[in-house]
Amino acid sequence: MEPTDRDAACFEAGIKFGALYHQFAGTPVSPRNAASLETAMEEAIENQPFCESVTVDILTEELEAEIQQGYTELSGHLMEVEVVVERDGVEVVTRMEMDEGYPLMRVESVRVADSRE
């Protein structure tokens, strides 16, 4: 069975999240550079094919609480991310949020522009 356009669009969204998370996890972060790091992450991932938009929100309250304990690096529990991919008439909206202590990446919605699938 050949993958559908819907399958390919969802796969692309997963690739974007894998790149974002594994490229930036471990980056030193502070409240002073959080906004510029958000922008860098968004712009880097938006360069990938089929990526329509990326929104990264580094959770500054959680970040400040961690900094009280010393050096802090970026990890999943410190950010919320939305990635929107459009491929072959299919738009996929994905999000990453903490779910029971794990940075869970999930498909929020899939919209097919026409009735091909």
CSV table of C-alpha atoms in Angstrom, one decimal:
chain,number,residue,atom,x,y,z
A,1,MET,CA,0.0,0.0,0.0
A,2,GLU,CA,1.4,3.4,-1.0
A,3,PRO,CA,1.5,6.1,1.7
A,4,THR,CA,-1.3,8.7,1.2
A,5,ASP,CA,-0.7,12.5,1.1
A,6,ARG,CA,-2.0,12.6,4.7
A,7,ASP,CA,0.5,10.0,5.8
A,8,ALA,CA,3.4,11.9,4.1
A,9,ALA,CA,2.3,15.2,5.7
A,10,CYS,CA,2.1,13.6,9.2
A,11,PHE,CA,5.5,12.1,8.6
A,12,GLU,CA,7.0,15.5,7.7
A,13,ALA,CA,5.6,17.0,10.9
A,14,GLY,CA,7.3,14.2,12.9
A,15,ILE,CA,10.6,15.0,11.1
A,16,LYS,CA,10.3,18.6,12.0
A,17,PHE,CA,9.7,17.8,15.7
A,18,GLY,CA,12.6,15.3,15.8
A,19,ALA,CA,14.9,17.9,14.3
A,20,LEU,CA,13.7,20.7,16.6
A,21,TYR,CA,13.9,18.6,19.8
A,22,HIS,CA,17.2,16.9,19.2
A,23,GLN,CA,19.0,19.9,17.7
A,24,PHE,CA,18.2,22.2,20.6
A,25,ALA,CA,17.8,20.0,23.6
A,26,GLY,CA,20.8,20.6,25.9
A,27,THR,CA,21.2,24.2,24.7
A,28,PRO,CA,22.2,26.5,27.7
A,29,VAL,CA,19.2,28.8,28.3
A,30,SER,CA,18.4,31.7,30.7
A,31,PRO,CA,15.5,34.2,30.9
A,32,ARG,CA,17.9,36.7,29.2
A,33,ASN,CA,18.3,34.6,26.0
A,34,ALA,CA,15.0,32.6,26.0
A,35,ALA,CA,13.3,34.9,23.4
A,36,SER,CA,16.2,34.8,21.0
A,37,LEU,CA,16.5,31.1,21.4
A,38,GLU,CA,12.8,30.7,20.6
A,39,THR,CA,13.3,32.8,17.4
A,40,ALA,CA,16.3,30.8,16.4
A,41,MET,CA,14.5,27.5,16.8
A,42,GLU,CA,11.4,28.7,14.9
A,43,GLU,CA,13.5,30.1,12.0
A,44,ALA,CA,15.7,27.0,11.8
A,45,ILE,CA,12.9,24.6,11.5
A,46,GLU,CA,10.8,26.8,9.2
A,47,ASN,CA,13.7,26.5,6.7
A,48,GLN,CA,12.8,22.8,6.2
A,49,PRO,CA,10.6,21.8,3.2
A,50,PHE,CA,6.8,21.8,3.7
A,51,CYS,CA,7.0,23.7,7.0
A,52,GLU,CA,4.4,26.5,7.2
A,53,SER,CA,5.0,27.8,10.7
A,54,VAL,CA,6.7,27.0,14.0
A,55,THR,CA,5.9,28.5,17.4
A,56,VAL,CA,8.2,27.9,20.3
A,57,ASP,CA,7.3,29.1,23.8
A,58,ILE,CA,10.0,28.7,26.4
A,59,LEU,CA,8.2,28.6,29.7
A,60,THR,CA,10.0,31.3,31.6
A,61,GLU,CA,8.4,30.6,35.0
A,62,GLU,CA,9.6,27.0,34.9
A,63,LEU,CA,13.0,28.2,33.6
A,64,GLU,CA,13.4,30.7,36.4
A,65,ALA,CA,12.6,28.0,39.0
A,66,GLU,CA,15.2,25.7,37.5
A,67,ILE,CA,17.9,28.4,37.4
A,68,GLN,CA,17.5,28.8,41.2
A,69,GLN,CA,19.1,25.4,41.4
A,70,GLY,CA,22.0,26.4,39.1
A,71,TYR,CA,23.0,25.9,35.4
A,72,THR,CA,20.0,25.1,33.2
A,73,GLU,CA,19.8,23.6,29.7
A,74,LEU,CA,16.8,23.4,27.4
A,75,SER,CA,14.6,20.3,27.7
A,76,GLY,CA,11.1,19.3,26.8
A,77,HIS,CA,9.5,20.4,30.1
A,78,LEU,CA,10.7,23.9,29.5
A,79,MET,CA,8.9,24.5,26.3
A,80,GLU,CA,5.7,24.3,24.3
A,81,VAL,CA,5.9,24.0,20.6
A,82,GLU,CA,3.5,24.1,17.6
A,83,VAL,CA,4.5,23.0,14.1
A,84,VAL,CA,2.3,23.4,11.1
A,85,VAL,CA,3.2,21.4,7.9
A,86,GLU,CA,1.5,21.7,4.5
A,87,ARG,CA,2.2,19.0,1.9
A,88,ASP,CA,0.3,18.2,-1.2
A,89,GLY,CA,-2.9,19.9,0.0
A,90,VAL,CA,-2.8,18.4,3.5
A,91,GLU,CA,-2.2,20.7,6.5
A,92,VAL,CA,-1.1,19.1,9.7
A,93,VAL,CA,-1.0,20.9,13.1
A,94,THR,CA,1.2,19.3,15.7
A,95,ARG,CA,2.0,20.3,19.3
A,96,MET,CA,4.5,19.3,22.0
A,97,GLU,CA,3.5,19.7,25.6
A,98,MET,CA,4.3,17.9,28.8
A,99,ASP,CA,2.0,14.9,29.5
A,100,GLU,CA,2.6,13.1,32.8
A,101,GLY,CA,6.2,14.2,32.9
A,102,TYR,CA,7.0,13.4,29.3
A,103,PRO,CA,7.4,15.9,26.4
A,104,LEU,CA,4.7,14.4,24.2
A,105,MET,CA,4.5,15.4,20.5
A,106,ARG,CA,1.0,14.8,19.0
A,107,VAL,CA,-1.0,15.5,15.9
A,108,GLU,CA,-3.7,18.1,16.8
A,109,SER,CA,-5.4,18.2,13.5
A,110,VAL,CA,-5.2,17.1,9.9
A,111,ARG,CA,-7.0,19.1,7.2
A,112,VAL,CA,-7.2,17.9,3.6
A,113,ALA,CA,-7.8,20.7,1.1
A,114,ASP,CA,-9.9,18.6,-1.2
A,115,SER,CA,-11.6,15.2,-1.1
A,116,ARG,CA,-8.7,13.1,-2.4
A,117,GLU,CA,-8.4,11.2,0.9
